[in-house]
XYZ file of C-alpha atoms in Angstrom:
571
model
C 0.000 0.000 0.000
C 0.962 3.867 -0.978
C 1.060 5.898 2.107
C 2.010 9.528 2.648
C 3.905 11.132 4.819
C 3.565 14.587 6.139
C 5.703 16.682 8.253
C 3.962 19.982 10.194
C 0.522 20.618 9.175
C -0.196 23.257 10.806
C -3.954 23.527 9.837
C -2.888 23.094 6.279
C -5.417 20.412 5.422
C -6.880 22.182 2.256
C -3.544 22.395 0.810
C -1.932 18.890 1.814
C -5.360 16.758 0.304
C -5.012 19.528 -2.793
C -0.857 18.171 -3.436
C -1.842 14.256 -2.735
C -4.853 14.776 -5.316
C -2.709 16.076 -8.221
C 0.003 13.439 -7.670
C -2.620 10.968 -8.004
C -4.123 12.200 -11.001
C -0.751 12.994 -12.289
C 0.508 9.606 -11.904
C -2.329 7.059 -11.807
C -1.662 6.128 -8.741
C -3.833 5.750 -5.504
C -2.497 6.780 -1.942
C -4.219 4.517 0.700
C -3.286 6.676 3.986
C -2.055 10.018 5.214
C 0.305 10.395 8.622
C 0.839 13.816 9.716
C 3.356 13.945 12.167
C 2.453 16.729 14.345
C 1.374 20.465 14.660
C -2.422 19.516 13.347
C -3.801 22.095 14.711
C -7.452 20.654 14.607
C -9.013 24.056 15.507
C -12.902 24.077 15.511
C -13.817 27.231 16.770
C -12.069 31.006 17.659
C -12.613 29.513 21.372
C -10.141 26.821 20.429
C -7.157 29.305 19.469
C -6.878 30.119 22.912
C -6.209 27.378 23.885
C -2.916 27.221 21.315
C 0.443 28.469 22.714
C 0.816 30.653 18.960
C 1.147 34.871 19.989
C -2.296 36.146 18.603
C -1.192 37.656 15.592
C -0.761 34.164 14.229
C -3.962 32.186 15.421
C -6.056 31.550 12.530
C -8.565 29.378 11.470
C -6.795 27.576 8.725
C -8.488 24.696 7.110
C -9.347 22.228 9.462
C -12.659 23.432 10.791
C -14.095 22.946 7.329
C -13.601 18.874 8.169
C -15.174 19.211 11.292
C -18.366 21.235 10.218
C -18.987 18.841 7.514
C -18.448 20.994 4.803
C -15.844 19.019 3.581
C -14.674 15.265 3.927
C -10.937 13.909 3.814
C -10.358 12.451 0.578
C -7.761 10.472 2.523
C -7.912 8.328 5.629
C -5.692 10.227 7.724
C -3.670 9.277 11.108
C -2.063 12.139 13.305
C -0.480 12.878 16.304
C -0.031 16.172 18.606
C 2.960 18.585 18.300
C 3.458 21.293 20.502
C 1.181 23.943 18.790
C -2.447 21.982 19.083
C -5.702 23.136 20.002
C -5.076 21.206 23.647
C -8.313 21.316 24.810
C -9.948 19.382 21.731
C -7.152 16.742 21.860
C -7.637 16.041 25.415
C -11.428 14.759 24.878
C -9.388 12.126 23.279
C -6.695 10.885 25.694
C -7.087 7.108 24.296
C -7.400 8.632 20.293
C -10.411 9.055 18.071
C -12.490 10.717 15.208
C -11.527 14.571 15.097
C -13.713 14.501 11.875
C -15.147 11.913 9.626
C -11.546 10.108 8.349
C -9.353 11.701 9.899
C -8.170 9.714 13.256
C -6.279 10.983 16.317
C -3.715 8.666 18.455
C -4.359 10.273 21.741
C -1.082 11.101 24.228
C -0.098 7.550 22.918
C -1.831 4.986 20.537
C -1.390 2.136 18.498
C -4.123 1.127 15.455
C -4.130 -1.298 12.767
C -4.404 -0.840 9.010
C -4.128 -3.500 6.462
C -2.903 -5.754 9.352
C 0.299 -3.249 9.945
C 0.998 -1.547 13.706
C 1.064 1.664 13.745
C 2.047 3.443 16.629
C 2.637 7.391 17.821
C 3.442 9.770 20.993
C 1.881 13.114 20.740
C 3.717 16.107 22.334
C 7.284 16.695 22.539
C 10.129 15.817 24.910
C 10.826 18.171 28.385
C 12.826 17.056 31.449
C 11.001 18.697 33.721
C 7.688 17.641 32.941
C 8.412 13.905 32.189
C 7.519 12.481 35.170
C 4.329 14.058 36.162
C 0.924 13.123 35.495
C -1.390 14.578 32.965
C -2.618 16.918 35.273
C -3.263 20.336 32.970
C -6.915 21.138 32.284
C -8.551 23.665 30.729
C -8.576 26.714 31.660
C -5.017 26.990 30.967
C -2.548 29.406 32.584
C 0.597 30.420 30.602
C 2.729 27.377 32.406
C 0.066 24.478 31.508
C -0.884 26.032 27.920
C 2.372 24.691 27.193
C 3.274 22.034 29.231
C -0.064 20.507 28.372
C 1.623 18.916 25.330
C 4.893 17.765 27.059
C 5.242 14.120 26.927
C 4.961 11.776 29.947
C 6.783 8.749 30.820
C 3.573 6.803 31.574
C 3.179 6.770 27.863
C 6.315 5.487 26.798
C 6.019 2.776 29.365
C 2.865 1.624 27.813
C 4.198 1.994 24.054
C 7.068 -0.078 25.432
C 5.257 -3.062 26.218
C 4.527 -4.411 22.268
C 6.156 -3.865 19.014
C 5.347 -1.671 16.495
C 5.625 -1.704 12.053
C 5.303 2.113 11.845
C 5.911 5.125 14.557
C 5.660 8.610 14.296
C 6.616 11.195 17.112
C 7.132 15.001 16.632
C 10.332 15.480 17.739
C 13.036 13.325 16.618
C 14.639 10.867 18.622
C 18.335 12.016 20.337
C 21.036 10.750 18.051
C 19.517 9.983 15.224
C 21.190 12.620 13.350
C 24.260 10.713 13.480
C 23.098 8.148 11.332
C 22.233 10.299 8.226
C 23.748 12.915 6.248
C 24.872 14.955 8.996
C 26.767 17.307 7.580
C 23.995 18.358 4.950
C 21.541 18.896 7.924
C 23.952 21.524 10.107
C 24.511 23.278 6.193
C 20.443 23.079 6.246
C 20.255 24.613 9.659
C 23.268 25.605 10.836
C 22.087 26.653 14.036
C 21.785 23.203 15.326
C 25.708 22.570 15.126
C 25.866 22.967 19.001
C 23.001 20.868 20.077
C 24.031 17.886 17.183
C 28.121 17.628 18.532
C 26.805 18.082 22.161
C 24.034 15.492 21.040
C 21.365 17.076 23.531
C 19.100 17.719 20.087
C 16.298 16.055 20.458
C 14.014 13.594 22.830
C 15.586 11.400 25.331
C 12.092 9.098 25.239
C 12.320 9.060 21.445
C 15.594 7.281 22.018
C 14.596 5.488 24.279
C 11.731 4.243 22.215
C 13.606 3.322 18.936
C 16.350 1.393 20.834
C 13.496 -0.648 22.641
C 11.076 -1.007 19.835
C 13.231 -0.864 16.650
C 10.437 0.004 14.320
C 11.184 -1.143 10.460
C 9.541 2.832 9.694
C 10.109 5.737 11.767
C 8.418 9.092 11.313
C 9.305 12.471 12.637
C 8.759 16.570 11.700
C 9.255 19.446 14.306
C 12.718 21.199 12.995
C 10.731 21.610 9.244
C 13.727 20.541 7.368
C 13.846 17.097 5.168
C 16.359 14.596 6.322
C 16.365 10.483 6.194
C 18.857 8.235 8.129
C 19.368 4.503 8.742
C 19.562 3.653 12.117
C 21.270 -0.344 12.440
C 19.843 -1.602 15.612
C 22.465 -4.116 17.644
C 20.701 -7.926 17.108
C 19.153 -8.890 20.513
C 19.803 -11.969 21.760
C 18.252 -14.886 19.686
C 16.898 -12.553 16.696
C 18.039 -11.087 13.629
C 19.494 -7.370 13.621
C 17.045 -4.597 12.750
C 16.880 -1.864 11.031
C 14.596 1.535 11.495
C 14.371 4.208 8.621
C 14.172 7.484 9.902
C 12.600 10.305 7.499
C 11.547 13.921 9.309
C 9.534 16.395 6.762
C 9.505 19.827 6.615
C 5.992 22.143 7.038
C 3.632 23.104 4.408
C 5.166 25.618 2.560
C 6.017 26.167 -1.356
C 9.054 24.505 -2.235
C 9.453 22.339 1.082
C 9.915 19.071 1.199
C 6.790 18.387 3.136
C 5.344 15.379 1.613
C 6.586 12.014 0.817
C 5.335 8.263 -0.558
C 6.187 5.401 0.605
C 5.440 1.731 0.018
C 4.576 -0.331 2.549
C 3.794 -4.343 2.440
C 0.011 -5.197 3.687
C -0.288 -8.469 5.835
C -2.428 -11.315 3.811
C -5.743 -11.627 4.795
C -6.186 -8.449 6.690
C -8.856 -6.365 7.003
C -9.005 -3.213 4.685
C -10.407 -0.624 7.508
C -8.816 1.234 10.378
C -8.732 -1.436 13.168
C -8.018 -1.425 17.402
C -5.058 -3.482 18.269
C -6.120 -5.744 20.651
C -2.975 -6.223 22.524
C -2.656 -1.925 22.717
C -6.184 -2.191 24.400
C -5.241 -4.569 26.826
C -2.306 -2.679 28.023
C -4.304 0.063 28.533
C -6.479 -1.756 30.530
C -3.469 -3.410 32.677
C -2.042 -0.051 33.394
C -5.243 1.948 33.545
C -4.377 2.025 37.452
C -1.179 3.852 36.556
C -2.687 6.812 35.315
C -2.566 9.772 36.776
C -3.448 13.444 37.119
C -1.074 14.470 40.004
C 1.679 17.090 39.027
C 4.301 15.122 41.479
C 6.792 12.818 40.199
C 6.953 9.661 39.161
C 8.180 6.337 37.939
C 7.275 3.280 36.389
C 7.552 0.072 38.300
C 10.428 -1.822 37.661
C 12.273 -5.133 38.632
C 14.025 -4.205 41.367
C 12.565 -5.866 44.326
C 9.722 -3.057 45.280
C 6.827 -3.853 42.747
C 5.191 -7.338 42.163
C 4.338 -6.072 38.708
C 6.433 -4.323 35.984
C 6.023 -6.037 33.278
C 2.920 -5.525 31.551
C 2.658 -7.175 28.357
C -0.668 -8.661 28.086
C -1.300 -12.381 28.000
C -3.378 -14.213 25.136
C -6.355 -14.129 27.395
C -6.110 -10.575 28.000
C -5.843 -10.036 24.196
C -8.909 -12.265 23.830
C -10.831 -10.954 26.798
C -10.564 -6.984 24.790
C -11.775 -9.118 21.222
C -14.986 -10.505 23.704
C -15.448 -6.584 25.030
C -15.685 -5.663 21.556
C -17.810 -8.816 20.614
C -15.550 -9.971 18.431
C -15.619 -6.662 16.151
C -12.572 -4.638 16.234
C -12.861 -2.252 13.429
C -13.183 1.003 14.672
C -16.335 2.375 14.524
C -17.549 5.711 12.531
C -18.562 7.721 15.831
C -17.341 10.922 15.179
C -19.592 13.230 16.604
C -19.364 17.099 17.309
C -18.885 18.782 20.523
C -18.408 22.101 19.782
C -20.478 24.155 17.590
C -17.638 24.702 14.569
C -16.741 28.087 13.169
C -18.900 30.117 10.973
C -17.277 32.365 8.641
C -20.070 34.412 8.301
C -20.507 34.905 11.919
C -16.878 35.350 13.697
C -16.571 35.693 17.050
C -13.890 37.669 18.035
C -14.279 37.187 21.807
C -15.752 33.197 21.778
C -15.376 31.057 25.166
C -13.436 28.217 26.024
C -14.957 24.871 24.836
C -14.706 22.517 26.999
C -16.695 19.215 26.901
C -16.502 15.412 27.254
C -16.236 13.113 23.953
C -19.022 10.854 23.695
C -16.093 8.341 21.824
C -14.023 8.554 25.263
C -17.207 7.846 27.193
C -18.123 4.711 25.185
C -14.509 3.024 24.529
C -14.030 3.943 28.974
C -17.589 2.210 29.564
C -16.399 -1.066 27.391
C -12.957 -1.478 28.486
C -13.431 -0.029 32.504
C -10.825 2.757 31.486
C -10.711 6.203 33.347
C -11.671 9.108 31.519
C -9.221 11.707 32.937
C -10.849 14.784 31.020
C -14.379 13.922 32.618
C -12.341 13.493 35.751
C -11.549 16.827 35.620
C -14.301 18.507 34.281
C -16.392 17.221 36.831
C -14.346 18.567 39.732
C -12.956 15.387 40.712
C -9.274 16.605 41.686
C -5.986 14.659 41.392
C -6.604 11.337 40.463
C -3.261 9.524 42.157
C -1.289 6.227 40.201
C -3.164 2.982 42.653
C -0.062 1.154 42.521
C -0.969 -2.851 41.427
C 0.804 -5.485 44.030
C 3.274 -3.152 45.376
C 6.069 -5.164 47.533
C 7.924 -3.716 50.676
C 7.675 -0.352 51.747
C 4.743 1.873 51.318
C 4.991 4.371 48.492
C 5.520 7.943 48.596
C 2.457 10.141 48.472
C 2.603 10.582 44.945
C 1.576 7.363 44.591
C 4.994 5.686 42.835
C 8.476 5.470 43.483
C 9.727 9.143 42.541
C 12.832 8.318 44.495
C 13.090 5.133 42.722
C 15.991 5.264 39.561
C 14.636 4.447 36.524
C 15.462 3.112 33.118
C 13.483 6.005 31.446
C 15.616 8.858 31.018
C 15.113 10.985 33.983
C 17.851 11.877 35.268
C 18.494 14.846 32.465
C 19.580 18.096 34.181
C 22.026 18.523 32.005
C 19.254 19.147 29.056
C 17.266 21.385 31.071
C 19.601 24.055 31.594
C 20.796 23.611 28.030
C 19.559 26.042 25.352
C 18.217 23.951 23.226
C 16.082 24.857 19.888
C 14.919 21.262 19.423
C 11.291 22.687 21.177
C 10.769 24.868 18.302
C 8.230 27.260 19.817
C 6.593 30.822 18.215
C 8.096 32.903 20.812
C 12.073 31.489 20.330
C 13.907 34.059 20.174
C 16.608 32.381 17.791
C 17.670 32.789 14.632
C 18.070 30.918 11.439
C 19.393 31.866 8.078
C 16.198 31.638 5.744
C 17.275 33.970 3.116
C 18.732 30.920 0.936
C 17.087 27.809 2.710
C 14.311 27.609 -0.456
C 17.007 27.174 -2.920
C 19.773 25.262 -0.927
C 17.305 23.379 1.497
C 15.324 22.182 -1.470
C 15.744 18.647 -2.667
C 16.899 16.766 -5.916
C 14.110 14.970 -7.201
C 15.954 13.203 -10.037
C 18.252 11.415 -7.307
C 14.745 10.590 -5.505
C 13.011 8.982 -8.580
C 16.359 7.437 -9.762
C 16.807 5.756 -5.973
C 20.300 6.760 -6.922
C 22.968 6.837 -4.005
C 20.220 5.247 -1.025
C 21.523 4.680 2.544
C 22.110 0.670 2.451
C 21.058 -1.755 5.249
C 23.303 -4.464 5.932
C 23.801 -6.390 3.062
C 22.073 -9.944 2.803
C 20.601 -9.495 6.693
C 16.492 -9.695 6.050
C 14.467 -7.366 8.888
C 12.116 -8.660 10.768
C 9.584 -7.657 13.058
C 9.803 -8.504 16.872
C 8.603 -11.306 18.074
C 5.798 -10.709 20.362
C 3.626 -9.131 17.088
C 0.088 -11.764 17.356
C -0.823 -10.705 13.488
C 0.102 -12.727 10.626
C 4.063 -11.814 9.214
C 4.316 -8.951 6.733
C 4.503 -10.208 3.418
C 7.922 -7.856 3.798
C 9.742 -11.068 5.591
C 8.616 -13.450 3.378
C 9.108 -11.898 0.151
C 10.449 -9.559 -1.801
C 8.076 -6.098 -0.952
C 6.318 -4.957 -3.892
C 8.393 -1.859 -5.448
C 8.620 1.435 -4.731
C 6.685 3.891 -7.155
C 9.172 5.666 -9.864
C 7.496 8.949 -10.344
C 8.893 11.800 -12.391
C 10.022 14.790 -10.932
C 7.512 17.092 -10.368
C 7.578 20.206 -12.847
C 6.945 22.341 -10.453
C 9.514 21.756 -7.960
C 12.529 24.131 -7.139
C 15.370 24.012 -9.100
C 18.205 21.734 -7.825
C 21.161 24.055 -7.037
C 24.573 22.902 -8.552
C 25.944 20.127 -6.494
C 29.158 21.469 -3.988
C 31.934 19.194 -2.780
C 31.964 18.880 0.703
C 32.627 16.479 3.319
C 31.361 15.749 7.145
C 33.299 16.401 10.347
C 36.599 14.762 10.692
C 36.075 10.758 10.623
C 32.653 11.389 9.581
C 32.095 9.583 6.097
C 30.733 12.091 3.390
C 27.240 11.970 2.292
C 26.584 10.396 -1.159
C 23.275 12.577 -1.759
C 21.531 15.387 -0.326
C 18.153 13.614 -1.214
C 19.298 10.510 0.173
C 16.085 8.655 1.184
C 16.120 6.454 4.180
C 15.847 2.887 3.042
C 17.651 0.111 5.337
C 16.962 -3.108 3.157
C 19.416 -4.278 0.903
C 16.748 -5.244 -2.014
C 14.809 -1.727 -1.342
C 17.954 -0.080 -2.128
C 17.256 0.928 -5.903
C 13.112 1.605 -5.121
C 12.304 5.395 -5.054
C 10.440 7.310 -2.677
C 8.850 10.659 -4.449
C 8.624 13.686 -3.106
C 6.629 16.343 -3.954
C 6.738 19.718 -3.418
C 3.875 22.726 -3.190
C 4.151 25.709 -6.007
C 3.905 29.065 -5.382
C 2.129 32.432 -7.233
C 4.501 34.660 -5.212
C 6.431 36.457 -7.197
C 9.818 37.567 -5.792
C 10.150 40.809 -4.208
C 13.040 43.147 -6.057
C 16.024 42.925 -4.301
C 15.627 39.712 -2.697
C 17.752 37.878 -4.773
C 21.751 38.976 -2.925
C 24.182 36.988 -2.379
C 24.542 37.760 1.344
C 21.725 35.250 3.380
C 19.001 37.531 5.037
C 18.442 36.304 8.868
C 14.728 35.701 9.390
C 13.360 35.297 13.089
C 11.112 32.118 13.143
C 8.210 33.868 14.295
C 7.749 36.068 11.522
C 7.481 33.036 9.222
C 6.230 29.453 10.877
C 2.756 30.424 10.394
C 2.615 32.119 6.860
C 1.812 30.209 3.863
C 4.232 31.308 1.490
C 7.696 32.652 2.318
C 8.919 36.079 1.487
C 12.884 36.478 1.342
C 12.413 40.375 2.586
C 13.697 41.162 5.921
């Protein structure tokens, strides 16, 4: 199956269906799905932009509420998770993931779906030390510190995303280190102010990493720092198994010439079913650590093997996984429920002062009712206060008050006071108040999509080793491990697409080996190594403005440009 691959939306929805609907009737092909890695922005109503940590000279409507009103319907069944400029308080009626609109499906703080009988698996938010450990304990009404922490990620979800493997994962921010297995020396000449973060490797999330060592997806799906780059990341074989591989891709945002959009083929599993499907072994560790959540701001950790917890490991059994199939009588395909809970914006009647929406989501209500989860939102809502972790078959001493074992080490990374007192532009956030050169990122940022179609110069896995998926997966094998995959489509270069600048020698840091292509694509199996992965990029009407074509790179502050839709080279 065809599936596409966007970085940043950012309420862009119009636009994004509007490029995969050309490349299909361009090339007579048919994409099947649509993950958008972050920065939705699924805002229904002027009461839902203040709930966005954006300054208010950049909250707009966008796109998106067009989908929710009905108006229109996504051409495209589409999968996303949350970034760290979201409309918080719709995305929290859907801690456990559901229908924002009619096709278009949300993961939740963590989630894991089927389609066509392959995992696929996301963390919304992005990484902060300080935050990590706490429980999800920011409601609406939001005050300037929980507007924004609201969207950090919590260690409670990668524990739970831990417990089962996973084909495909997307996260926001990319995981620490993987920019060491790619072309790094054409991402710092992309972005060169990332040089200090990359040799100081405190860019991006310590989770993430955590995450890919642990689950060692075959796919791995990132946006955040809206630049293109691909890696291969060569796992270390685990005892008894065959090494894996993970191929990293990020995307940029939703600009003109940006590389925001990519194809890629993935092998179905025979005999699957052809909808959007629960995972039955996701539900049932949600249901073994439902106890575990939390809405208390205190710290803490996970239970571990160390003598002070009777429980830690929480993968479910085969008669968990078929006690969640007899909840759901058997059916698992998830059901068309999407229902409105807001009334949606009305162009011909703005509100310029609208209040805060805040409501329950009857799909929360109904999957909490069959599986005996806890709805935190309604928790909240209803005034029920901090709902504390009931720690399951706890051994020794009592627990602190929190609940957990905050004083407890962990194999999560916690301990990461260095990072927090680092300046670090991985959180890419409207009011940053670094720099970037932008004045030539269009031309030299943009990609060569000869090398794409031709598959020329592709990042090899190791040679003859076949990738497999982990053990513990209950579905039937990909055909992927069995067989050759089908190929990759060989598209054309778009007309429209930048011109490639001419090609400059240079090489990485000192022992670094030098990229072979600035478009490499990541592709870690040895026969996938000549397929193609197109890319396709967004025109623009905008002419140029006189006198933006110098020599001398114009400094741009990110805020003047992260939420426009075309860029303008003028300082």
């Amino acid at each position: 199956m065809k599936i596409a691959v966007e970085g940043c939306c950012h309420g862009e929805l119009d636009k994004i269906y509007e490029t995969i609907a050309y490349l299909e009737k361009k090339e007579s092909v048919k994409v099947d799905l649509l993950l958008c890695c972050g920065d939705f922005q699924a805002v229904r109503n002027e009461g839902d932009m203040n709930c966005m940590a954006i300054p208010l000279k950049y909250r707009m409507m966008q796109t998106f509420y067009k989908y929710y009103s009905g108006e229109k319907k996504a051409p495209v069944l589409t999968i996303f998770i949350g970034g760290n400029h979201e409309a918080s308080n719709h995305l929290q009626e859907l801690p456990y993931g559901g229908w924002v609109a009619p096709n278009i499906y949300y993961l939740g703080y963590a989630g894991v779906v089927r389609y066509k009988g392959i995992r696929i698996g996301g963390v919304s938010g992005i990484f902060k030390s300080h935050d990590y450990r706490r429980g999800h304990h920011e409601f609406p009404p939001y005050d300037h510190s929980t507007l924004r922490s609201v969207y950090h990620v919590r260690n409670i979800e990668v524990f739970k995303l831990k417990q089962m493997p996973i084909d495909i994962f997307m996260s926001h921010d990319w995981p620490r280190g993987i920019y060491h297995h790619g072309c790094t020396a054409e991402l710092l000449r992309k972005k060169k102010f990332l040089r200090q973060e990359v040799e100081s490797n405190s860019l991006g999330s310590p989770a993430a990493e955590e995450l890919l060592a642990h689950l060692q997806p075959k796919y791995w799906f990132s946006a955040h720092l809206h630049v293109k780059f691909a890696a291969v990341k060569k796992h270390p074989p685990k005892p008894n198994t065959t090494p894996r591989v993970t191929k990293f891709l990020s995307l940029d945002k939703c600009l003109p010439h940006r590389d925001f959009l990519q194809i890629v083929d993935v092998a179905e599993r025979p005999g699957s079913s052809e909808g959007l499907e629960y995972d039955p072994e996701w539900l049932a560790i949600l249901k073994a650590t439902n106890s575990l959540q939390s809405t208390d701001p205190h710290p803490w950790n996970p239970p571990e093997n160390n003598g002070l917890h009777e429980r830690w490991d929480f993968r479910p059994s085969e008669a968990a996984m078929m006690q969640v199939a007899k909840d759901f009588s058997g059916e698992l395909a998830i059901p068309d429920n999407f229902s409105q809970t807001v009334q949606p914006y009305d162009p011909k009647r703005p509100k310029q002062h609208a209040a805060l929406s805040c409501s329950t989501n009857p799909q929360t209500t109904e999957l909490c009712a069959t599986l005996g989860l806890t709805d935190l939102y309604a928790h909240a809502l209803q005034g029920g206060g901090n709902l504390s972790r009931i720690q399951v078959g706890t051994a020794g001493e009592d627990d602190d008050d929190c609940g957990g074992s905050a004083d407890e080490r962990s194999e999560y990374p916690t301990d990461t006071s260095g990072l927090s007192i680092l300046y670090n532009p991985d959180e890419i956030t409207i009011e940053d108040e670094w720099e970037e050169e932008e004045g030539t990122e269009e031309v030299e940022g943009s990609c060569n999509p000869k090398s794409a179609v031709r598959g020329e110069n592709l990042p090899d896995g190791p040679a003859g080793e076949e990738v497999q998926t982990p053990g513990r997966m209950v579905l039937p094998p990909p055909k992927s491990d069995t067989a050759d995959p089908p190929p990759l489509m060989n598209l054309p270069p778009p007309s429209h697409s930048t011109p490639a600048v001419a090609d400059r020698s240079r090489s990485g840091a000192e022992g670094e080996e030098p990229c072979k292509d600035k478009d490499d694509v990541a592709d870690g199996d040895a026969d996938d190594a000549s397929s193609a992965l197109a890319t396709l990029k967004r025109s623009s009407d905008e002419a140029e403005a006189p006198g933006s074509k110098g020599t001398t790179p114009r400094i741009k502050r990110r805020n003047q440009v992260i939420y426009t839709t075309v860029e303008d080279d003028d300082e």
